[in-house]
Amino acid sequence: MEYSLFDFLQLIGALGIFIFGMKIFSDGLQKVAGTRLRAILKGMTTSRFRGLLTGFGVTSITQSSSTTTVMVVSFVNAGLMTLLESTGVIMGANIGTTVTAWLVSIFGFKMKITPVAISMIGLFFPFMFIGKQKMQNLAEAMIGFGILFIGLEFIKDGVPNIQQNPEMFAMLDSFTGFGFGSIVLFVIVGTALTLLTQSSSAAMAITLVMLFEGWIDFPIAASMILGENIGTTVTANLAAIVGNVHAKRAARFHLIFNVFGVIWMLLVIHPFLMGVDSVMQYFNPSVGSIFGNSQEAREAATLGLSLFHSAFNIVNVILLIGFVPAIVKFVERIQKDKDQTDKAFRLQYISSGLMSSPELSIAQAHKEIELFGKLIEKMHYSFSGLFFRKQKKQEKFLKKIAKREQITDNIELEVSDYLTKISSDTLSDEATIRIRSMHSMINDLERIGDLYYQMSKTFEDMMELEVALPKDAVMEVSDYLDVVLKAIKLMRTNMENVNEVSEEVDLEAAIELENEINETRDRMKEAHYTRLEQGVYTSQAGVIFLDYITRLEKIGDHIFNVQEALAGKKLKTHSDMLVGR
């Protein structure tokens, strides 16, 4: 019986179902973990050992080492952890990913899992439409778990039967007769398989099925597992392409650490496999050696392969953990920091793409908005420097403000695009409201950047026209700038506090400052009209002074809008809040 194209497409479809189930399972678990996952990640930088446990725990929760390592690359890119601190998490993720192999080998080959998987989907499916958000997330994870094993069963059925396809088996068998060369060849095959499926779990499932069906023997399967250990590092390296040099180094560390592990394992693979066989025979003596070709031996071999996978990663960590600083130095030597220019244009927190869960992505976007607030404060100082410094320094401040205004445009576009991508996922009502508020905030912050730029152009016109403001008008602008600066500082404090569970937005102080800004505007307008009437300055100077007043008052309005968005509230109009009105 020949293996047809239709049979091959069925196998590809089965693999697709498996990967789809794994994705739903992983996404559901991350949603269940929610903010707890974020709390775990916050505490992972204290020591390498703690990082190791964190990497293991997070990978066990997410059922994806790629998710964990991409998350780590994002945090290193954001400056939330150093390269050295990230190494423990990466090593822990290598161990955590072996849990998937145990789940597949225990449930997928030792028992008839399909009826249980279908029953599980039937049991949890109604909860997708009723109950609380957390129950819906749990239901999503359990349905994904069921689909995963249905996909595995389809893969087992889709793999061609050896007895019916002797030519295909003979061709594959011809590649296994080169001794150590065959081991190296199938390491490469395992790496390629992981690259093709973009999932080490899917590659692992295919390897287990091929071993179970007798297409490959135990040493060849172990070689493919080693290759999959290298292939799984590709995802993080792809994520690091758009990251900074530190993110690239974290990704390179993952690759080099796993490659070093594979190299030493290849040198001792035969005695190591004999040791795994001895352990399996000790716990299951009736089956005999996992190198055998009987049905019982092949079933035991799937468990033996999971044991090999776990043992290899644990021993690899034990052997190499003491050499981590040396590996880090090696990585720093090969991945030099070449990009020293235009760092201001690079987003720090979201440049390496979406995080593994919407909650983490939203937190990253908020950190980026915090930096946006810091940039606005810098623009304020730049304008103050322009307004009060000597003429020889004015050109420098004009260039700074113009450059930073371009950056505000870029930040608004990129953060807005990032938030839109998050919105395409299934979100809780709270997350949806927060994303809308963040869209509002970046729009207001970008408008503030525009206003500072417009004021700098007004100042430039004032210099070209040689218009001078009287001393009392300059002091009034100075006082108004101080009041606006207080509002900016409060806005930044509230931005930092809103990410902390125990803190709230200080709206009372924001209202007081908004009132103060409006009252100062009114006093300055009165003084302006008095000066015009008394002929203290020309109408041209008056127009420029009034332009400063108007734009600074608008900046105050946008700052207050940001404060409202942070608090998730929309208060009365600003004029209604003025004292005495």
Coordinates of C-alpha atoms in Angstrom, one line a residue:
M1 CA 0.0 0.0 0.0
E2 CA 1.6 3.3 -1.1
Y3 CA 1.5 6.4 1.1
S4 CA -0.4 8.9 -1.0
L5 CA -0.4 12.7 -1.1
F6 CA -3.8 12.6 0.6
D7 CA -2.4 10.6 3.5
F8 CA 0.5 13.1 3.8
L9 CA -2.0 16.0 3.9
Q10 CA -3.9 14.2 6.7
L11 CA -0.7 14.0 8.7
I12 CA 0.0 17.7 8.2
G13 CA -3.6 18.4 9.2
A14 CA -3.2 16.2 12.3
L15 CA 0.0 18.2 13.2
G16 CA -2.0 21.4 12.7
I17 CA -4.7 20.2 15.2
F18 CA -2.0 19.3 17.7
I19 CA -0.3 22.7 17.5
F20 CA -3.6 24.5 17.6
G21 CA -4.6 22.5 20.7
M22 CA -1.2 23.4 22.3
K23 CA -1.7 27.1 21.6
I24 CA -5.3 27.2 23.0
F25 CA -4.0 25.2 26.1
S26 CA -1.1 27.5 26.6
D27 CA -3.1 30.7 26.1
G28 CA -5.9 29.5 28.4
L29 CA -3.3 28.7 31.2
Q30 CA -1.7 32.1 30.8
K31 CA -5.1 33.8 31.1
V32 CA -5.9 31.8 34.2
A33 CA -2.5 32.8 35.7
G34 CA -3.2 36.4 34.7
T35 CA -1.5 38.9 37.0
R36 CA 0.0 36.1 39.1
L37 CA 2.2 35.3 36.1
R38 CA 3.4 38.9 36.1
A39 CA 4.0 38.8 39.9
I40 CA 6.1 35.6 39.4
L41 CA 8.2 37.4 36.7
K42 CA 8.7 40.5 38.9
G43 CA 10.4 38.4 41.6
M44 CA 12.8 36.5 39.4
T45 CA 15.9 38.6 39.4
T46 CA 17.2 38.0 43.0
S47 CA 19.4 35.1 42.2
R48 CA 20.3 32.6 39.5
F49 CA 18.8 29.7 41.4
R50 CA 15.5 31.6 41.9
G51 CA 15.5 32.5 38.2
L52 CA 16.0 28.8 37.5
L53 CA 12.9 27.9 39.5
T54 CA 11.0 30.7 37.9
G55 CA 11.8 29.6 34.4
F56 CA 10.8 26.1 35.3
G57 CA 7.5 27.3 36.9
V58 CA 6.5 29.7 34.2
T59 CA 7.3 27.2 31.4
S60 CA 5.2 24.5 33.2
I61 CA 2.3 27.0 33.5
T62 CA 2.5 28.2 29.8
Q63 CA 3.5 24.8 28.4
S64 CA 5.9 26.6 26.1
S65 CA 9.6 27.3 26.6
S66 CA 9.4 29.6 23.6
T67 CA 6.9 31.8 25.4
T68 CA 9.1 32.0 28.5
T69 CA 12.3 32.8 26.5
V70 CA 10.5 35.4 24.3
M71 CA 9.2 36.9 27.6
V72 CA 12.7 37.0 29.0
V73 CA 14.1 38.6 25.8
S74 CA 11.3 41.3 26.1
F75 CA 12.2 42.0 29.8
V76 CA 16.0 42.2 29.0
N77 CA 15.1 44.5 26.0
A78 CA 13.1 46.6 28.4
G79 CA 15.8 46.8 31.0
L80 CA 13.7 45.0 33.6
M81 CA 16.5 42.5 34.1
T82 CA 20.1 42.1 33.2
L83 CA 21.5 39.5 30.9
L84 CA 23.1 37.6 33.8
E85 CA 19.8 37.6 35.7
S86 CA 18.0 36.3 32.6
T87 CA 20.2 33.2 32.3
G88 CA 18.6 31.4 35.2
V89 CA 15.2 31.8 33.7
I90 CA 16.4 30.5 30.4
M91 CA 18.0 27.4 32.0
G92 CA 14.8 26.8 34.0
A93 CA 12.7 27.0 30.8
N94 CA 14.8 24.2 29.3
I95 CA 13.9 22.0 32.2
G96 CA 10.2 23.1 32.2
T97 CA 9.7 22.3 28.6
T98 CA 10.3 18.6 29.4
V99 CA 6.9 18.5 31.2
T100 CA 5.2 18.5 27.9
A101 CA 7.0 15.3 26.8
W102 CA 5.9 13.6 30.0
L103 CA 2.3 14.6 29.5
V104 CA 2.3 13.4 25.9
S105 CA 4.1 10.1 26.6
I106 CA 2.0 9.2 29.6
F107 CA -1.4 10.2 28.4
G108 CA -0.8 9.8 24.6
F109 CA 0.7 6.3 24.5
K110 CA 0.0 4.5 27.8
M111 CA -3.8 4.9 27.6
K112 CA -6.7 5.6 25.2
I113 CA -6.8 9.3 25.7
T114 CA -9.2 10.3 22.8
P115 CA -12.5 9.3 24.5
V116 CA -11.3 11.2 27.7
A117 CA -10.2 14.2 25.6
I118 CA -13.6 14.4 23.8
S119 CA -15.4 14.0 27.1
M120 CA -13.3 16.8 28.6
I121 CA -14.2 19.1 25.7
G122 CA -17.9 18.3 26.2
L123 CA -17.6 18.9 29.9
F124 CA -15.9 22.3 29.7
F125 CA -17.4 23.6 26.5
P126 CA -20.6 25.1 28.2
F127 CA -18.4 27.1 30.5
M128 CA -17.0 29.1 27.5
F129 CA -20.4 30.9 27.4
I130 CA -21.4 31.0 31.1
G131 CA -19.8 31.7 34.4
K132 CA -17.0 34.1 35.3
Q133 CA -14.0 35.2 33.2
K134 CA -11.6 32.9 35.1
M135 CA -13.9 29.9 34.6
Q136 CA -14.1 30.7 30.8
N137 CA -10.3 30.9 30.7
L138 CA -10.0 27.5 32.5
A139 CA -12.5 26.0 30.1
E140 CA -10.4 27.3 27.2
A141 CA -7.3 25.7 28.6
M142 CA -9.1 22.3 29.1
I143 CA -10.6 22.4 25.6
G144 CA -7.1 23.1 24.2
F145 CA -5.8 20.1 26.3
G146 CA -8.4 17.9 24.7
I147 CA -7.8 19.1 21.2
L148 CA -4.0 18.6 21.7
F149 CA -4.5 14.8 22.4
I150 CA -7.0 14.4 19.6
G151 CA -4.4 15.9 17.3
L152 CA -1.8 13.4 18.8
E153 CA -4.1 10.5 18.1
F154 CA -4.5 11.8 14.5
I155 CA -0.8 12.0 14.1
K156 CA -0.4 8.4 15.3
D157 CA -3.0 7.3 12.7
G158 CA -1.4 9.5 10.0
V159 CA 2.1 8.1 10.3
P160 CA 2.5 5.4 7.7
N161 CA 2.5 1.8 8.8
I162 CA 5.9 0.1 8.6
Q163 CA 4.6 -3.2 7.3
Q164 CA 2.6 -1.6 4.6
N165 CA 5.4 0.8 3.5
P166 CA 8.6 -1.3 3.5
E167 CA 10.3 0.9 0.8
M168 CA 9.8 4.1 2.9
F169 CA 11.2 2.3 6.0
A170 CA 14.2 1.0 4.0
M171 CA 15.0 4.5 2.8
L172 CA 14.8 5.9 6.4
D173 CA 16.8 2.9 7.7
S174 CA 19.6 3.6 5.2
F175 CA 20.4 6.8 7.1
T176 CA 20.8 5.1 10.4
G177 CA 23.7 2.9 9.5
F178 CA 26.5 5.5 9.8
G179 CA 27.2 5.1 13.5
F180 CA 28.1 8.5 15.1
G181 CA 27.4 10.2 11.7
S182 CA 23.8 9.1 11.9
I183 CA 23.5 10.6 15.4
V184 CA 24.7 13.9 14.2
L185 CA 22.5 13.7 11.1
F186 CA 19.4 13.2 13.1
V187 CA 20.4 16.1 15.5
I188 CA 20.2 18.3 12.4
V189 CA 16.9 16.6 11.4
G190 CA 15.4 17.4 14.9
T191 CA 16.6 21.0 14.5
A192 CA 15.0 21.3 11.1
L193 CA 11.8 19.7 12.3
T194 CA 11.4 22.3 15.1
L195 CA 12.1 25.1 12.6
L196 CA 9.4 23.8 10.3
T197 CA 6.8 23.3 13.0
Q198 CA 7.9 26.4 15.0
S199 CA 7.1 24.3 18.1
S200 CA 9.4 22.1 20.0
S201 CA 6.3 20.4 21.5
A202 CA 5.0 19.5 18.1
A203 CA 8.5 18.2 17.0
M204 CA 8.6 16.2 20.3
A205 CA 5.2 14.7 19.5
I206 CA 6.3 13.7 16.0
T207 CA 9.5 12.1 17.4
L208 CA 7.5 10.2 20.1
V209 CA 5.1 8.9 17.5
M210 CA 7.9 7.8 15.1
L211 CA 9.6 6.0 18.0
F212 CA 6.3 4.4 19.1
E213 CA 5.5 3.2 15.5
G214 CA 9.0 1.7 15.1
W215 CA 10.1 4.1 12.3
I216 CA 13.2 5.1 14.4
D217 CA 15.0 3.4 17.2
F218 CA 15.7 4.9 20.7
P219 CA 19.2 6.4 19.9
I220 CA 18.0 8.1 16.8
A221 CA 14.9 9.5 18.7
A222 CA 17.3 10.8 21.4
S223 CA 19.4 12.5 18.7
M224 CA 16.3 14.2 17.3
I225 CA 15.5 15.5 20.9
L226 CA 18.9 17.1 21.0
G227 CA 18.3 18.8 17.7
E228 CA 14.9 20.0 19.0
N229 CA 16.7 21.6 22.0
I230 CA 18.7 23.7 19.5
G231 CA 15.7 24.4 17.2
T232 CA 13.6 25.8 20.1
T233 CA 16.0 28.7 20.6
V234 CA 15.2 30.1 17.1
T235 CA 11.9 31.7 18.3
A236 CA 13.7 33.9 20.9
N237 CA 16.4 34.8 18.4
L238 CA 13.8 35.9 15.9
A239 CA 12.1 38.0 18.7
A240 CA 15.4 39.6 19.5
I241 CA 16.0 40.8 15.9
V242 CA 14.0 44.0 16.7
G243 CA 15.3 44.2 20.2
N244 CA 18.3 46.1 21.6
V245 CA 21.8 44.5 22.0
H246 CA 20.9 43.2 25.5
A247 CA 17.9 41.3 24.1
K248 CA 20.0 39.9 21.3
R249 CA 22.6 38.7 23.9
A250 CA 19.9 37.0 26.0
A251 CA 18.7 35.1 22.8
R252 CA 22.3 34.3 21.8
F253 CA 22.9 32.9 25.3
H254 CA 20.0 30.6 25.0
L255 CA 21.3 29.3 21.7
I256 CA 24.9 28.9 22.9
F257 CA 23.9 27.3 26.2
N258 CA 21.8 24.7 24.4
V259 CA 24.5 24.1 21.7
F260 CA 27.2 23.5 24.4
G261 CA 24.8 21.0 26.0
V262 CA 24.3 19.1 22.8
I263 CA 28.0 19.0 22.1
W264 CA 28.9 17.4 25.5
M265 CA 26.0 15.0 25.3
L266 CA 27.1 13.8 21.8
L267 CA 30.4 12.8 23.4
V268 CA 28.7 10.6 26.0
I269 CA 25.4 9.8 24.3
H270 CA 25.9 6.0 24.3
P271 CA 26.7 5.5 28.0
F272 CA 24.0 8.1 28.9
L273 CA 21.4 6.1 26.9
M274 CA 22.5 2.9 28.5
G275 CA 22.0 4.6 31.9
V276 CA 18.4 5.7 30.9
D277 CA 17.7 2.1 29.8
S278 CA 19.0 0.7 33.1
V279 CA 16.7 3.1 35.0
M280 CA 13.7 2.1 32.9
Q281 CA 14.4 -1.6 33.4
Y282 CA 14.8 -1.1 37.1
F283 CA 11.3 0.4 37.4
N284 CA 9.7 -1.9 34.7
P285 CA 11.8 -5.1 34.5
S286 CA 9.1 -7.2 32.7
V287 CA 9.3 -5.1 29.5
G288 CA 13.1 -5.5 29.0
S289 CA 15.3 -3.1 27.2
I290 CA 13.9 0.0 25.6
F291 CA 16.2 -0.7 22.7
G292 CA 14.0 -3.6 21.7
N293 CA 11.4 -3.7 18.9
S294 CA 8.4 -5.2 20.6
Q295 CA 5.2 -3.2 21.2
E296 CA 5.8 -3.1 24.9
A297 CA 9.4 -2.0 24.5
R298 CA 8.3 0.8 22.1
E299 CA 5.7 2.0 24.6
A300 CA 8.3 2.0 27.4
A301 CA 10.7 3.8 25.0
T302 CA 8.4 6.8 24.8
L303 CA 8.7 7.2 28.6
G304 CA 12.4 6.5 28.3
L305 CA 12.7 9.3 25.8
S306 CA 10.9 11.7 28.2
L307 CA 13.3 10.6 30.9
F308 CA 16.3 11.2 28.6
H309 CA 14.9 14.7 27.7
S310 CA 14.5 15.7 31.4
A311 CA 17.8 14.1 32.5
F312 CA 19.8 15.8 29.8
N313 CA 18.4 19.3 30.6
I314 CA 18.8 18.9 34.3
V315 CA 22.4 17.6 34.0
N316 CA 23.2 20.3 31.4
V317 CA 22.1 23.0 33.9
I318 CA 24.1 21.4 36.7
L319 CA 27.3 21.1 34.6
L320 CA 27.1 24.6 33.0
I321 CA 25.5 26.8 35.7
G322 CA 29.0 27.5 37.2
F323 CA 30.2 28.6 33.7
V324 CA 27.4 31.0 33.1
P325 CA 29.5 34.2 33.7
A326 CA 32.1 32.9 31.2
I327 CA 29.4 32.1 28.6
V328 CA 27.9 35.6 29.2
K329 CA 31.3 37.2 28.5
F330 CA 31.6 35.1 25.4
V331 CA 28.2 36.2 24.2
E332 CA 29.1 39.8 24.9
R333 CA 32.3 39.4 22.8
I334 CA 30.5 38.0 19.8
Q335 CA 27.4 40.3 20.1
K336 CA 29.0 43.7 20.4
D337 CA 27.1 46.9 21.1
K338 CA 27.3 48.6 17.7
D339 CA 24.2 50.8 18.0
Q340 CA 25.2 53.8 20.0
T341 CA 23.3 56.4 17.9
D342 CA 19.6 57.4 17.8
K343 CA 18.8 55.3 20.9
A344 CA 16.0 57.8 21.7
F345 CA 14.0 56.7 18.7
R346 CA 13.9 53.1 19.9
L347 CA 11.0 52.0 22.1
Q348 CA 12.3 50.3 25.2
Y349 CA 9.4 48.1 26.3
I350 CA 7.5 46.9 23.3
S351 CA 10.0 46.8 20.5
S352 CA 10.3 43.0 20.7
G353 CA 6.6 42.3 20.0
L354 CA 3.6 41.2 22.0
M355 CA 4.2 39.4 25.3
S356 CA 2.8 35.9 26.0
S357 CA -0.5 37.2 27.6
P358 CA -2.6 40.3 27.1
E359 CA -2.0 41.3 30.8
L360 CA 1.7 41.4 30.3
S361 CA 1.4 43.2 27.0
I362 CA -0.8 45.9 28.6
A363 CA 1.8 46.3 31.4
Q364 CA 4.6 46.7 28.9
A365 CA 2.6 49.3 26.9
H366 CA 1.9 51.2 30.1
K367 CA 5.7 51.2 30.9
E368 CA 6.2 52.7 27.4
I369 CA 3.6 55.4 28.2
E370 CA 5.4 56.2 31.4
L371 CA 8.5 56.9 29.3
F372 CA 6.3 59.0 27.0
G373 CA 5.5 61.1 30.1
K374 CA 9.2 61.4 30.9
L375 CA 9.9 62.6 27.4
I376 CA 7.2 65.3 27.8
E377 CA 8.9 66.5 31.0
K378 CA 12.2 66.7 29.0
M379 CA 10.4 68.8 26.3
H380 CA 9.2 71.1 29.1
Y381 CA 12.7 71.6 30.4
S382 CA 14.0 72.1 26.8
F383 CA 11.4 74.9 26.2
S384 CA 12.3 76.5 29.5
G385 CA 16.0 76.4 28.5
L386 CA 15.1 77.9 25.2
F387 CA 13.0 80.7 26.8
F388 CA 15.5 81.7 29.4
R389 CA 19.0 80.8 28.2
K390 CA 21.4 83.0 26.2
Q391 CA 21.2 83.2 22.5
K392 CA 24.1 80.9 21.7
K393 CA 22.4 77.9 23.3
Q394 CA 19.0 78.6 21.7
E395 CA 19.8 76.7 18.5
K396 CA 20.6 73.6 20.6
F397 CA 17.3 73.7 22.4
L398 CA 15.3 74.3 19.2
K399 CA 16.9 71.2 17.6
K400 CA 16.2 69.1 20.8
I401 CA 12.5 70.1 20.8
A402 CA 12.1 69.4 17.1
K403 CA 13.7 66.0 17.4
R404 CA 11.6 65.1 20.5
E405 CA 8.5 66.2 18.7
Q406 CA 9.3 63.7 15.9
I407 CA 9.8 61.0 18.6
T408 CA 6.4 61.8 20.2
D409 CA 4.8 61.2 16.7
N410 CA 6.6 57.8 16.4
I411 CA 5.7 56.7 19.9
E412 CA 2.0 57.5 19.4
L413 CA 1.9 55.5 16.1
E414 CA 3.9 52.5 17.5
V415 CA 2.1 52.3 20.9
S416 CA -1.3 52.7 19.2
D417 CA -0.4 49.9 16.8
Y418 CA 0.8 47.7 19.7
L419 CA -2.5 48.4 21.6
T420 CA -4.5 47.5 18.5
K421 CA -2.7 44.2 18.2
I422 CA -3.5 43.4 21.9
S423 CA -7.1 44.3 21.2
S424 CA -7.3 41.6 18.6
D425 CA -7.0 39.0 21.3
T426 CA -9.8 37.9 23.7
L427 CA -9.8 40.4 26.5
S428 CA -11.6 40.9 29.8
D429 CA -13.8 44.0 30.1
E430 CA -11.3 45.6 32.5
A431 CA -8.5 45.1 30.0
T432 CA -10.6 46.5 27.1
I433 CA -11.4 49.7 29.2
R434 CA -7.7 50.1 30.1
I435 CA -6.6 49.8 26.5
R436 CA -9.1 52.5 25.5
S437 CA -7.8 54.7 28.2
M438 CA -4.2 54.2 27.0
H439 CA -5.2 55.1 23.4
S440 CA -6.6 58.4 24.9
M441 CA -3.4 59.0 26.9
I442 CA -1.0 58.6 24.0
N443 CA -3.1 60.9 21.9
D444 CA -3.1 63.6 24.6
L445 CA 0.7 63.2 25.2
E446 CA 1.4 63.5 21.5
R447 CA -0.7 66.7 21.4
I448 CA 1.4 68.1 24.3
G449 CA 4.5 67.4 22.3
D450 CA 3.0 69.3 19.4
L451 CA 2.2 72.3 21.6
Y452 CA 5.8 72.5 23.0
Y453 CA 7.1 72.4 19.4
Q454 CA 4.6 75.1 18.3
M455 CA 5.7 77.3 21.2
S456 CA 9.3 76.8 20.2
K457 CA 8.4 78.0 16.7
T458 CA 6.7 81.0 18.2
F459 CA 9.8 81.8 20.2
E460 CA 11.9 81.4 17.0
D461 CA 9.6 83.9 15.2
M462 CA 9.9 86.2 18.2
M463 CA 13.7 86.2 17.8
E464 CA 13.6 86.7 14.0
L465 CA 11.3 89.6 14.4
E466 CA 13.4 90.9 17.3
V467 CA 10.3 91.2 19.5
A468 CA 11.1 91.5 23.2
L469 CA 8.7 90.9 26.0
P470 CA 8.9 93.2 29.1
K471 CA 10.4 91.7 32.3
D472 CA 7.1 91.3 34.1
A473 CA 5.6 89.3 31.1
V474 CA 8.7 87.0 31.1
M475 CA 8.3 86.4 34.8
E476 CA 4.6 85.6 34.3
V477 CA 5.5 83.0 31.6
S478 CA 8.1 81.6 34.0
D479 CA 5.6 81.2 36.8
Y480 CA 3.1 79.6 34.4
L481 CA 5.7 77.1 33.2
D482 CA 6.4 76.2 36.9
V483 CA 2.7 75.5 37.5
V484 CA 2.5 73.3 34.3
L485 CA 5.7 71.5 35.4
K486 CA 4.0 70.6 38.7
A487 CA 1.1 69.1 36.7
I488 CA 3.5 67.1 34.6
K489 CA 5.3 65.8 37.7
L490 CA 2.0 64.8 39.2
M491 CA 0.9 63.1 36.0
R492 CA 4.2 61.1 36.0
T493 CA 3.7 60.1 39.6
N494 CA 0.2 58.9 38.9
M495 CA 1.4 57.0 35.8
E496 CA 3.9 55.1 38.1
N497 CA 1.3 54.5 40.8
V498 CA -1.5 53.2 38.5
N499 CA 0.6 50.0 37.8
E500 CA 0.8 49.3 41.5
V501 CA -2.2 47.4 43.0
S502 CA -2.0 49.3 46.3
E503 CA -1.9 52.8 44.8
E504 CA -4.5 55.1 43.3
V505 CA -4.5 58.1 41.0
D506 CA -4.5 61.3 43.0
L507 CA -7.3 63.1 41.1
E508 CA -7.9 65.7 43.9
A509 CA -4.4 67.1 43.4
A510 CA -4.9 67.0 39.7
I511 CA -8.1 69.0 39.9
E512 CA -6.4 71.6 42.2
L513 CA -3.5 72.0 39.7
E514 CA -6.0 72.3 36.8
N515 CA -7.8 75.0 38.7
E516 CA -4.5 76.7 39.4
I517 CA -3.5 76.6 35.7
N518 CA -6.9 78.1 34.6
E519 CA -6.7 80.8 37.3
T520 CA -3.1 81.7 36.3
R521 CA -4.3 81.9 32.6
D522 CA -7.0 84.4 33.7
R523 CA -4.6 86.6 35.7
M524 CA -2.1 86.6 32.8
K525 CA -4.8 87.6 30.3
E526 CA -5.9 90.5 32.6
A527 CA -2.2 91.6 32.8
H528 CA -1.9 91.3 29.1
Y529 CA -4.8 93.6 28.3
T530 CA -3.6 96.1 30.9
R531 CA -0.2 96.2 29.2
L532 CA -1.8 96.6 25.8
E533 CA -4.0 99.5 27.1
Q534 CA -1.1 101.2 28.7
G535 CA 1.2 100.8 25.7
V536 CA 3.8 98.7 27.6
Y537 CA 4.3 96.5 24.6
T538 CA 3.3 96.4 20.9
S539 CA 0.3 94.4 19.7
Q540 CA 2.8 92.1 18.0
A541 CA 4.4 91.3 21.3
G542 CA 1.0 90.9 22.8
V543 CA -0.1 88.3 20.2
I544 CA 3.1 86.3 21.0
F545 CA 2.5 86.5 24.8
L546 CA -1.2 85.5 24.3
D547 CA 0.0 82.5 22.2
Y548 CA 2.2 81.3 25.1
I549 CA -0.8 81.6 27.5
T550 CA -3.2 79.7 25.2
R551 CA -0.8 76.9 24.4
L552 CA 0.3 76.4 28.0
E553 CA -3.3 76.3 29.1
K554 CA -4.0 73.7 26.4
I555 CA -1.1 71.6 27.7
G556 CA -2.7 71.8 31.1
D557 CA -6.0 70.5 29.6
H558 CA -4.2 67.5 27.9
I559 CA -2.3 66.7 31.2
F560 CA -5.6 66.6 33.0
N561 CA -7.1 64.4 30.3
V562 CA -4.3 61.9 30.9
Q563 CA -5.0 62.0 34.7
E564 CA -8.7 61.2 34.0
A565 CA -7.7 58.4 31.7
L566 CA -5.4 57.0 34.4
A567 CA -8.2 57.1 36.9
G568 CA -10.7 55.6 34.4
K569 CA -13.1 58.5 35.0
K570 CA -14.5 61.4 33.1
L571 CA -15.2 64.4 35.3
K572 CA -17.1 67.6 34.6
T573 CA -15.8 70.1 32.2
H574 CA -12.8 72.1 33.4
S575 CA -14.6 75.4 33.6
D576 CA -17.2 73.8 35.9
M577 CA -14.4 72.9 38.3
L578 CA -12.9 76.3 38.6
V579 CA -13.0 77.6 42.2
G580 CA -15.9 80.0 42.7
R581 CA -17.8 78.9 39.5

